[in-house]
XYZ file of C-alpha atoms in Angstrom:
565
model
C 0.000 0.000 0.000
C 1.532 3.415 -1.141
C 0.644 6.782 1.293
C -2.441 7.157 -1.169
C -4.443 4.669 0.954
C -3.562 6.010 4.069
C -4.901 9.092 6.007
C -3.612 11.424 9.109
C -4.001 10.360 12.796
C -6.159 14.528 12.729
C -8.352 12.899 10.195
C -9.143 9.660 11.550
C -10.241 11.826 14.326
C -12.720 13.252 12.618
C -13.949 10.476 10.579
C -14.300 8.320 14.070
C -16.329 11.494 15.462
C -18.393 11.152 12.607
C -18.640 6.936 12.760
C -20.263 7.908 16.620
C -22.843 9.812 15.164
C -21.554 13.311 16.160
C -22.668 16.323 14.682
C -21.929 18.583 16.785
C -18.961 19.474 18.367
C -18.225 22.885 21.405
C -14.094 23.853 21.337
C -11.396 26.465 20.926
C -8.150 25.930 18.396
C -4.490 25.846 19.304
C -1.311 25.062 18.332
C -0.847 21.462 19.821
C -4.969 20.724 18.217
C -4.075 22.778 15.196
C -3.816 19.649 12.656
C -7.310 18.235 13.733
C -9.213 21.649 13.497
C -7.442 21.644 9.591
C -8.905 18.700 9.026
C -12.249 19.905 10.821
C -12.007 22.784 8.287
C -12.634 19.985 5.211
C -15.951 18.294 7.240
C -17.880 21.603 7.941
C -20.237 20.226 5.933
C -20.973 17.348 8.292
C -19.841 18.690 11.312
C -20.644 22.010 13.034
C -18.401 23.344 15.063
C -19.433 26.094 17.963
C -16.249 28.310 18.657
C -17.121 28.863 22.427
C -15.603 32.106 24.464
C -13.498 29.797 26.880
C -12.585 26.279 27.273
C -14.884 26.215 30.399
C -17.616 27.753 28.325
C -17.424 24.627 25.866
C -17.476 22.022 28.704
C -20.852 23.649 30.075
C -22.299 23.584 26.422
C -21.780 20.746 25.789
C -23.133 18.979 29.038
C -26.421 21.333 28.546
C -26.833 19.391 25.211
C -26.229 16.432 25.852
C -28.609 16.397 29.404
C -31.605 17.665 26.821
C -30.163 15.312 23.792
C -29.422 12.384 26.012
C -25.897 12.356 23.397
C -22.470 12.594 24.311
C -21.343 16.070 24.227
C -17.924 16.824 22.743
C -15.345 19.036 23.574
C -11.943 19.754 21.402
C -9.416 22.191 23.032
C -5.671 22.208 22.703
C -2.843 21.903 25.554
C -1.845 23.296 28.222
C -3.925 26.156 29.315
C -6.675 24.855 26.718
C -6.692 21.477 28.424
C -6.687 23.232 32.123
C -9.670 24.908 31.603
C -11.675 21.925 30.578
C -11.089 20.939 33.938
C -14.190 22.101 35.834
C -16.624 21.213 33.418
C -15.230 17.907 33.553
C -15.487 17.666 36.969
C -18.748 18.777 36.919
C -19.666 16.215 34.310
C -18.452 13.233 36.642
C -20.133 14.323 39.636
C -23.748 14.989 37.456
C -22.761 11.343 35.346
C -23.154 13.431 32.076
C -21.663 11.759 29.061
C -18.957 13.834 27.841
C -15.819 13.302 25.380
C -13.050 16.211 25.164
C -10.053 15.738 23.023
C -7.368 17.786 23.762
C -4.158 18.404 21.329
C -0.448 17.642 23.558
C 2.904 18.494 22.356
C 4.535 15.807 20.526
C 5.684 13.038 22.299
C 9.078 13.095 22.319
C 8.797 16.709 23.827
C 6.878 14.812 26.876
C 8.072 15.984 30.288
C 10.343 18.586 29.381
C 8.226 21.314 30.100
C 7.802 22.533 26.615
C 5.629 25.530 25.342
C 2.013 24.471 26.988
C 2.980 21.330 28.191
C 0.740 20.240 30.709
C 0.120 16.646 32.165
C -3.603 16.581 31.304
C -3.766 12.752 31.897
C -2.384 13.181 35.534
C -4.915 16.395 36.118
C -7.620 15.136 35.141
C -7.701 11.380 36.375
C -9.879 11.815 39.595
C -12.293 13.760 37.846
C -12.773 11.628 34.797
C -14.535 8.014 33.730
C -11.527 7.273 32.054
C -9.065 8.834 30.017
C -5.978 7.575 27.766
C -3.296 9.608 25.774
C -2.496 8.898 22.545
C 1.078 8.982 20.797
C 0.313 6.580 17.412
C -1.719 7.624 14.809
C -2.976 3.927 14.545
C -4.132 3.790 17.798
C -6.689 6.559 17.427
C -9.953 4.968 15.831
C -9.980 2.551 18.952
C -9.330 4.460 21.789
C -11.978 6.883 20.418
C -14.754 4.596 20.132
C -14.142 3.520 23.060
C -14.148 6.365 24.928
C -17.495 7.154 23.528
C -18.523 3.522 24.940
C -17.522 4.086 28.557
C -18.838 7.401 28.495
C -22.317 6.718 27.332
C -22.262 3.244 28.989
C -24.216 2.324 32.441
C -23.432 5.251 34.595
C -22.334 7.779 32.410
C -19.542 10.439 32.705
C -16.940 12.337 31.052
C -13.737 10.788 28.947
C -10.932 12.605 27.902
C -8.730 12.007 25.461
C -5.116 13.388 24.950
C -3.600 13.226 21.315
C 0.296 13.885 20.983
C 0.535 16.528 17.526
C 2.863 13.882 15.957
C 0.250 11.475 15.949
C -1.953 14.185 14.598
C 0.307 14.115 11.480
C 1.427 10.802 11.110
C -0.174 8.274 8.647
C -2.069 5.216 9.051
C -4.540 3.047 7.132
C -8.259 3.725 8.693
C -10.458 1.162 9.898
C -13.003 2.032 12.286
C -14.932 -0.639 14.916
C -17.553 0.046 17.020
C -16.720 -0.483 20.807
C -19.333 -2.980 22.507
C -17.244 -3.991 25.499
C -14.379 -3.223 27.303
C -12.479 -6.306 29.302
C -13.026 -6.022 32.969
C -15.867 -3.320 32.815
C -19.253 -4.392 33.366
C -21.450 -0.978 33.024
C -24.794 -2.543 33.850
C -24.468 -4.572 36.993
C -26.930 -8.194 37.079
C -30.002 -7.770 39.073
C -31.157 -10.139 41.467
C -35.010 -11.040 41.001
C -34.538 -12.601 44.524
C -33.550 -8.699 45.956
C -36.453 -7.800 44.102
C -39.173 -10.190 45.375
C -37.479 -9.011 48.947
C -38.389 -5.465 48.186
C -41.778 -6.076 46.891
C -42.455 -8.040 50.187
C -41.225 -4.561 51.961
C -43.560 -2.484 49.870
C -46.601 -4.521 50.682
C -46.321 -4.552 54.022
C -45.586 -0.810 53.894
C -47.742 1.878 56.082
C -45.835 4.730 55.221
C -43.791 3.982 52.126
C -42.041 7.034 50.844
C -40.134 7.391 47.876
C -37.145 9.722 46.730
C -36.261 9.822 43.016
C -32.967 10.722 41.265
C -31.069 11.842 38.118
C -30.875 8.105 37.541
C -34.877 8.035 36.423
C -34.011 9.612 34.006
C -30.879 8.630 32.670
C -32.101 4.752 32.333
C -35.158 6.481 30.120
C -37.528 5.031 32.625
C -40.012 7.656 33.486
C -42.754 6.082 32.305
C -41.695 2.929 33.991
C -41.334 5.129 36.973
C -44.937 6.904 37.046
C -46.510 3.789 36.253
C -44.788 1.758 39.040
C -45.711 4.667 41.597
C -49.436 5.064 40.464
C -50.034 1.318 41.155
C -48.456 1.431 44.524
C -49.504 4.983 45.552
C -46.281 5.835 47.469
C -45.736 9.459 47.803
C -42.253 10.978 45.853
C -40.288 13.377 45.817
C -37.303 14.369 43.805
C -33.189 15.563 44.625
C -32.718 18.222 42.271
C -31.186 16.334 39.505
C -34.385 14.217 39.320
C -36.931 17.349 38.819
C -38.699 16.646 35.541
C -38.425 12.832 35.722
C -42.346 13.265 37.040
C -44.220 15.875 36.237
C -44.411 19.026 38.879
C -48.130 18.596 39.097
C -48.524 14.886 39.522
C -50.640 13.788 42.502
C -48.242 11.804 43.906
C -45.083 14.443 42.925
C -44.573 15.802 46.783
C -41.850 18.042 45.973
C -38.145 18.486 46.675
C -36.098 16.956 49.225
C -32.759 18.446 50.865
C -31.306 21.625 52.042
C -33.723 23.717 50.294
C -36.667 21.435 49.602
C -39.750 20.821 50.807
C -41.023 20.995 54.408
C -42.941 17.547 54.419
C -40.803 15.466 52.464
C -37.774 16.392 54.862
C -39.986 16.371 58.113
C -41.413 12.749 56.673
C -38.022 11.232 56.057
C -38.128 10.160 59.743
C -41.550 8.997 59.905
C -41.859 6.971 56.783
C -41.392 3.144 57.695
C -39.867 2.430 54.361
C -37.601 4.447 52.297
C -37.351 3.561 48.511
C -33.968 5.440 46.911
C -34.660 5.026 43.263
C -31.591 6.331 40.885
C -30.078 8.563 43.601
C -27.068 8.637 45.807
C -27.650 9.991 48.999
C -25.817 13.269 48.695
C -25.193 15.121 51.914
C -27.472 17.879 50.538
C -30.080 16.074 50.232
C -29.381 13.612 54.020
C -28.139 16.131 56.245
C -27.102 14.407 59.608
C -26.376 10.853 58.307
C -26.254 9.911 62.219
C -30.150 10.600 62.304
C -31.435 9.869 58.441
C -34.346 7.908 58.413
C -32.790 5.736 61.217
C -36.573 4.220 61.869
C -36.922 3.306 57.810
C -36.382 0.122 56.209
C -34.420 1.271 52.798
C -34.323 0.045 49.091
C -31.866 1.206 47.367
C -32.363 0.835 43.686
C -29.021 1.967 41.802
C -26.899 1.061 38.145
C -23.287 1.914 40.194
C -22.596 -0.758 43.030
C -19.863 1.801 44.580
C -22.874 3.734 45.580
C -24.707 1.566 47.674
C -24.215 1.461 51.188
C -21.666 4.212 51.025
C -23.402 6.885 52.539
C -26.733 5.085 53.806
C -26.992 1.062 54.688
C -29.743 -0.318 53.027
C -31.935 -3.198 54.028
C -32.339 -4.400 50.418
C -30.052 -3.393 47.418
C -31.624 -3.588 44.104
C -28.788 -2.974 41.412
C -28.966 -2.644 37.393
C -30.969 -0.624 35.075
C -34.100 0.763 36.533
C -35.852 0.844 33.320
C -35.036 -3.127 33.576
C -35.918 -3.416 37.694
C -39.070 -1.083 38.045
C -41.189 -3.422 35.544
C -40.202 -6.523 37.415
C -40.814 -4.582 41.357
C -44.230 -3.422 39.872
C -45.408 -6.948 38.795
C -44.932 -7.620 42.357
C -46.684 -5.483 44.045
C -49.625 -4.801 45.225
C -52.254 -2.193 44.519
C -52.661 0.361 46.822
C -53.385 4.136 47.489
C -51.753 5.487 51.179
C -54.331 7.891 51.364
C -54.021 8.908 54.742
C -50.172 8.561 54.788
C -50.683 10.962 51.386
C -52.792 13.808 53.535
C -49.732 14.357 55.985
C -47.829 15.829 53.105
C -50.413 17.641 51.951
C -50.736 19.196 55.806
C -47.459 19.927 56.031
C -47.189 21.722 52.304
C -50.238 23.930 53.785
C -47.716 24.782 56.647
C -45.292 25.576 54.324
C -47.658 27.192 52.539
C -49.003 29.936 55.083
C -45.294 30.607 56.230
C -43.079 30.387 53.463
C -44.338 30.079 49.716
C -47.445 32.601 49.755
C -45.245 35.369 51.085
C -42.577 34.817 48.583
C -45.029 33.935 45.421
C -47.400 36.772 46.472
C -45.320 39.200 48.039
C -46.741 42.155 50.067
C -43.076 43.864 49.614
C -42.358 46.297 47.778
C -39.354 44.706 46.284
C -39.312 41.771 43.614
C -38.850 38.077 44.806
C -37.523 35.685 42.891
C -40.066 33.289 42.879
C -42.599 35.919 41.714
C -40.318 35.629 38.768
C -40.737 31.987 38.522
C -44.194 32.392 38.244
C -44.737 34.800 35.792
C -42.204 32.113 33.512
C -44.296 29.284 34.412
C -47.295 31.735 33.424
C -45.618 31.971 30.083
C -44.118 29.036 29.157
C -47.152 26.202 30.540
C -44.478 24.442 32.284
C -43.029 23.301 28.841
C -39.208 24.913 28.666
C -36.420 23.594 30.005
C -34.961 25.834 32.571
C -31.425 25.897 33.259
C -30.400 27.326 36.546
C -26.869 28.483 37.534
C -25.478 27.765 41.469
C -26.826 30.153 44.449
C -30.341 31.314 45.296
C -31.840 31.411 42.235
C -31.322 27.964 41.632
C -32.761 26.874 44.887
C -35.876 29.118 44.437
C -36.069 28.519 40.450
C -36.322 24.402 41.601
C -39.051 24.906 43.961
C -41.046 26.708 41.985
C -40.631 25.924 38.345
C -42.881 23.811 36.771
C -42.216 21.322 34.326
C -44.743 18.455 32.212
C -41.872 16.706 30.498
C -38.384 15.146 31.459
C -35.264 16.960 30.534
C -36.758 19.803 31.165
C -34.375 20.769 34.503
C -30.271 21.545 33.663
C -28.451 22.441 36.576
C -25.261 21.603 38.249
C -26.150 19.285 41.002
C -23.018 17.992 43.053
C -20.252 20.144 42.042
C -22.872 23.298 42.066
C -20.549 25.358 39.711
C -21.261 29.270 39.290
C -20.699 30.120 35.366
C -22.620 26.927 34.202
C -25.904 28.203 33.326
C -25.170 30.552 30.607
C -22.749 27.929 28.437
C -25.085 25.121 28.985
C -28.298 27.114 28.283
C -26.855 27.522 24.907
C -26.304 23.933 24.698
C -29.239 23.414 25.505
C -30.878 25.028 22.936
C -28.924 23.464 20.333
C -29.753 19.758 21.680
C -33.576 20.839 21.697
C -33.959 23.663 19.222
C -37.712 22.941 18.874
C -38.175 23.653 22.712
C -38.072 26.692 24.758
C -34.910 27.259 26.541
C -34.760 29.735 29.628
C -31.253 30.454 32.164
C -32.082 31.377 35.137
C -29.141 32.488 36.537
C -27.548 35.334 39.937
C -25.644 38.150 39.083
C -22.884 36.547 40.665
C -22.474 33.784 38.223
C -23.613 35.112 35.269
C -20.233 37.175 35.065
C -18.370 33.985 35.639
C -19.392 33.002 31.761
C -20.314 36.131 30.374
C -18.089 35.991 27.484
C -20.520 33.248 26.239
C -23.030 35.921 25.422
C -20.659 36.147 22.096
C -21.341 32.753 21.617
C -25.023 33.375 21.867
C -24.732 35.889 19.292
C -22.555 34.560 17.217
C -24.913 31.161 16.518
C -28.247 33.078 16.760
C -29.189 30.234 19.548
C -32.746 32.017 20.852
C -31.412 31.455 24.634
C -33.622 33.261 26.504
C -31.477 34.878 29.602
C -32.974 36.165 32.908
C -30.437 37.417 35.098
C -31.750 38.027 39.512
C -30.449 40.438 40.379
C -29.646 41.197 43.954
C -26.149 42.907 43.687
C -24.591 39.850 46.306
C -23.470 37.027 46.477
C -26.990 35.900 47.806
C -26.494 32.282 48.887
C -23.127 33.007 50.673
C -24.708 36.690 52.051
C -27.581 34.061 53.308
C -25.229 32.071 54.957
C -23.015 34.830 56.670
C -26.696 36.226 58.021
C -27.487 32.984 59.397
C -24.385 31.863 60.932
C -21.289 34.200 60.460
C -23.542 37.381 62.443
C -23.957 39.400 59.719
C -20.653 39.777 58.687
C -20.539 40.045 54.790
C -17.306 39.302 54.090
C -16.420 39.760 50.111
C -20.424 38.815 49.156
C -21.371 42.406 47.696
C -21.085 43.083 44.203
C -20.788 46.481 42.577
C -21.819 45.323 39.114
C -21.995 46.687 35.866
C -24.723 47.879 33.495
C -25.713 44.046 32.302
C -28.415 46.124 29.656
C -25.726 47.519 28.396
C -23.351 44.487 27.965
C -26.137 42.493 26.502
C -27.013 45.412 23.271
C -23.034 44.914 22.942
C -23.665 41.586 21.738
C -26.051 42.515 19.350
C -28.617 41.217 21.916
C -32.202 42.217 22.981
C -32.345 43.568 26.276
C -34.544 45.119 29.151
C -34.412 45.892 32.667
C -37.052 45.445 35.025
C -37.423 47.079 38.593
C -41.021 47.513 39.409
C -43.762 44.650 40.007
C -46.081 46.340 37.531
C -43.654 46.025 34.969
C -42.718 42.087 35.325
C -45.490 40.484 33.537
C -45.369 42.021 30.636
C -41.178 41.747 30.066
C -41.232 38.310 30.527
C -43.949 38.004 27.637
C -42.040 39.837 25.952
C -38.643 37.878 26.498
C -40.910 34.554 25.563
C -42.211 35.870 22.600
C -38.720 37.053 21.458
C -37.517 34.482 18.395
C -33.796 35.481 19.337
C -32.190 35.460 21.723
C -32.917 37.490 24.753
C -31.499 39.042 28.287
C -34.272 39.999 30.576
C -32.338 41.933 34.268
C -34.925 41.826 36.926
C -33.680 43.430 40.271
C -34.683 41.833 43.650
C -34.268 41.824 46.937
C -31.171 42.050 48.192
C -32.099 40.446 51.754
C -34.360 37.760 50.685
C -33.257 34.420 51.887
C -34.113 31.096 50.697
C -36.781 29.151 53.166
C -36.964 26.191 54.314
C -33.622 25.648 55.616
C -31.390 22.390 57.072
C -28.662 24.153 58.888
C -25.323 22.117 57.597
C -25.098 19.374 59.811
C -28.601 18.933 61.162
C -31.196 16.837 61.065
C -33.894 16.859 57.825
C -36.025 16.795 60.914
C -34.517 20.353 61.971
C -35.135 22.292 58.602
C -36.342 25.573 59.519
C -39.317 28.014 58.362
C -38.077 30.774 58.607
C-alpha cells in the first residue's frame, strides 16, 4: 500500500467522530490541536463546530446538550492552558454522570516531560475527575481508543472521557479502519439484578404503612419515566425528587410531593423520619439532600435501587439493594406489588405543604413587599411558558428558588449543576441546551454573581443566533453566601457584595435584545415579551437584596430540623 491509501491520525479523528454519530462538536483551536481543526475545516459540511468564548464555556455547552439530547457532548481544546480549563466542566460532568468526550491536542511526544511551550500533564490532572481517560502517541491507535471512549462514556453510569492526542500522531499516517466499541475487558457498566432482591423489596412495599419514595437523576438517565410513574401510580407511594431528578415526574402529579434536601420541601424532609420504608430510586444519597447521616431515616427500612454498586451502602446502609438498570428493575418490582393508594399517609404531606404554605411560599409567590422576589419571577415564567421549557439554573439562590417553583410536564426539562454546584454553568449550557432541543423553549435562570463567571458566552449566543432566553436576579450579592453569613457568620458580609456593571448595556453589545425590570407592575409584561422574542434574549430583573431562601437544614442537622423561617 503506497501513502495514497492512508490518512492522518487529525483525520481519523474526525472520521471516528463522525462513525459515533456526532454532529456537533463545542471547542477552541491551538497550536498542539491545530492539525485536527485543519482537518475539521474539510468536514464543515458534516460537522458544526461552535467556537465557544473559553474552554470552560465549551465544557458547560456541551453537558447542557447532551442532558436535553441524552448524546455525548464533545469538547476539542488544545494543551496546556486549553486542556486546564476543561477541567471544571469535567469535573462537573463526573459528579452529574453526564456523558462527555473532550479531546485535547499535547505536544509531541518526544517533547513529553520537558516542560515545553504548553505542556501540561492533562492525563495526571484530570484522572480523579474523569470516567476514564488515555493519551495517545500513534496515529494507529486513534480509531480505537476513540470509540471507546465514547462507549464508557455513554455506557451504564455515564460520565466524562478525555482524550489526549500527541501533535505527531496528529500528522502521522495510518490506514483507517473504524470498529464500534461494545465492550471493554473487565468493565461491566450494567451490573446483574437479582429477582430474589427484588421479590425481597416487593415483600417490603406490601407490608408498607408509610412507604415514601425519593427519586434521582438516575430516572431519568435509564429512560424510565414512564416505567417510573406507572410503578408509583399502582403502589400509591408518595415521591419526591433531589434536584437532579426534577422533571423525571411531572411538577403537578398527585403523587409528585416536591423536593427533598437543604432547600426542599417541608414535608418530604420532616417525613423522612416517619416513613417506615424508604425507597432510593436512581439517587445517591448526597449530603445535601441527608443532612445528619447519624439521624437519616434511622426508623426506615431502605431500598436502594441503583446502576453503580460503589454507591450503595456508602453513605446510607440499606436493608435491600436492588442494582442494574431501573428501566429493567421497576417493571419486574411493579409486577410484584400490590395495589394500593396510602391515602391517609398521602394527607400528611399535603398538611405539612399547607404549613409551608401559610409561612413560606405565599409570602414569597405573592409578596406584600415592595421589592421583587424571585419566585414571583418563577411564576410569571411558568405563566408563560405552561411548564413546557427547560430551565437551566446556575449555582446560588436562584437555583434553589427557580427548583421549587418551576414547573415542568416533560423530562429533561431541569439543567443544573447538582453535586459540584458550579457558578458560570448556566449561561454555556443554556446555549447547549438550545442546540440539543432547538424545537423547545430554553430559559437560564441564573444570579448576578455567576452570570459574570461566563459572560463571554453571550458572544457565543450571538454569534450562533441560539434564541437562549437569559434572565439574570439580580440582587447585587453574592446571595447564597450573604444568606449564609446572616445565618451563621452574624452578619458579617465578608467579600459577598457586588458592585456590578450595566448588564443592559453588555447584553445590546452583543447585538442582543435587552430590558431591565425594577417595578412589580412592569414584570409580567417583560417576561412576555422575552418569551415571545424568536432570538435570543437578556431579561435583568432586580430583587431583593435580603431575601433568603426558606426552608432551611442548617449544615449538619437533622432533615427533621429544617427551619421556616
Amino acid at each position: 500500500m503506497t501513502n495514497n491509501n492512508k490518512i492522518s491520525g487529525a483525520e481519523a479523528v474526525i472520521k471516528t467522530l463522525l462513525e459515533e454519530g456526532v454532529d456537533l462538536i463545542y471547542g477552541y483551536p491551538g497550536g498542539a490541536i491545530m492539525p485536527i481543526y485543519d482537518e475539521l475545516y474539510k468536514y464543515q459540511d458534516k460537522l458544526n463546530h461552535v467556537l465557544t468564548r473559553h474552554e470552560q464555556g465549551a465544557t458547560h455547552a456541551a453537558q447542557g446538550f447532551s442532558r436535553v439530547s441524552g448524546k455525548v457532548g464533545v469538547v476539542m481544546a488544545t494543551s496546556g492552558p486549553g486542556a486546564t480549563n476543561l477541567v471544571t466542566g469535567i469535573a462537573d460532568a463526573q459528579i452529574d454522570s453526564t456523558p462527555m468526550v473532550c479531546i485535547t491536542g499535547q505536544v509531541a511526544s518526544h517533547l513529553l516531560g520537558s516542560d515545553a511551550f504548553q505542556e501540561t500533564d492533562i492525563i495526571g490532572i484530570s484522572t480523579p475527575v474523569t470516567k476514564w481517560n488515555c493519551q495517545i502517541t500513534k496515529a494507529k491507535d486513534i480509531p480505537e481508543i476513540l470509540a471507546k471512549a465514547f462507549y464508557i462514556a455513554k455506557s451504564g453510569r455515564p460520565g466524562p472521557v478525555l482524550i489526549d492526542i500527541t501533535k505527531d500522531a496528529q500528522f502521522e499516517l495510518m490506514h483507517y479502519q473504524y470498529k464500534k466499541c461494545i465492550s471493554v475487558r473487565s468493565y461491566k457498566p450494567i451490573p446483574d439484578y437479582s429477582i430474589d432482591q427484588i421479590k425481597k423489596a416487593s415483600q417490603l412495599i406490601n407490608e408498607s404503612k408509610k412507604p415514601f419514595i425519593v427519586f434521582g437523576q438516575g430516572v431519568i438517565l435509564g429512560e424510565a419515566e414512564n416505567e417510573f410513574k406507572e410503578f408509583i401510580e399502582k403502589t400509591g407511594i408518595p415521591s419526591a425528587w433531589t434536584i437532579l431528578g426534577l422533571s423525571a415526574l411531572p411538577t403537578d402529579h398527585y403523587l409528585n410531593v416536591g423536593m427533598v434536601g437543604m432547600h426542599g420541601n417541608y414535608g418530604p424532609n420532616v417525613l423522612t423520619n416517619e416513613c417506615d420504608l424508604l425507597i432510593a430510586i436512581g439517587m445517591r444519597f448526597d449530603d445535601r439532600v441527608t443532612g445528619n447521616l447519624e439521624t437519616y431515616a434511622k426508623q426506615a427500612k431502605i431500598i436502594h435501587m441503583e446502576i453503580d454498586p460503589a454507591e450503595v451502602n456508602k453513605n446510607v446502609e440499606c436493608d435491600i439493594s436492588v442494582l442494574g438498570n431501573i428501566k429493567d428493575t421497576i417493571p419486574l418490582l411493579k409486577s410484584m406489588v400490590n395495589n394500593n393508594s396510602h391515602k391517609k399517609w398521602l394527607k400528611r404531606f399535603s398538611s405539612h405543604y399547607e404549613i409551608e404554605y401559610d409561612k413560606v411560599i405565599n409570602n414569597e409567590i405573592n409578596p406584600t413587599k415592595n421589592g421583587l422576589t424571585m419566585a414571583e419571577v418563577i411564576k410569571e415564567i411558568n405563566n408563560s411558558t405552561n411548564g413546557d421549557a427547560i430551565i437551566v439554573t446556575d449555582v446560588g439562590q436562584h437555583q434553589m428558588v427557580t427548583c421549587r417553583y418551576a414547573k415542568f410536564n416533560k423530562s429533561k426539562s431541569n439543567v443544573t449543576s447538582g453535586g459540584l454546584g458550579t457558578m458560570g454553568f448556566a449561561l454555556p449550557a443554556a446555549l447547549g441546551a438550545k442546540m440539543g432541543a432547538p424545537e423547545r423553549e430554553v430559559v437560564a435562570v441564573i444570579g448576578d454573581g455567576g452570570y459574570q463567571m461566563t459572560i463571554q458566552e453571550l458572544g457565543t449566543i450571538f454569534q450562533t443566533g441560539s434564541a437562549v432566553k437569559i434572565v439574570v436576579l439580580n440582587n447585587n450579592f453574592l446571595g447564597m453566601v450573604r444568606q449564609w453569613q446572616e445565618m451563621f457568620f452574624e452578619n458579617r458580609y465578608a467579600s459577598t457584595e457586588l458592585v456590578n456593571p450595566d448588564f443592559v448595556a453588555i447584553a445590546r453589545g452583543y447585538y442582543l435584545e435587552a430590558e431591565k425590570v425594577t417595578e412589580r407592575k412592569n414584570l409580567k409584561e417583560a417576561v412576555k415579551k422575552m418569551i415571545k422574542s424568536k432570538k435570543p434574549y437578556f431579561l435583568e430583573v432586580s430583587v431583593e437584596k435580603d431575601d433568603n431562601v426558606f426552608p432551611m437544614i442548617p449544615t449538619g442537622a437533622s432533615v427533621s430540623d429544617i427551619r421556616l423561617e
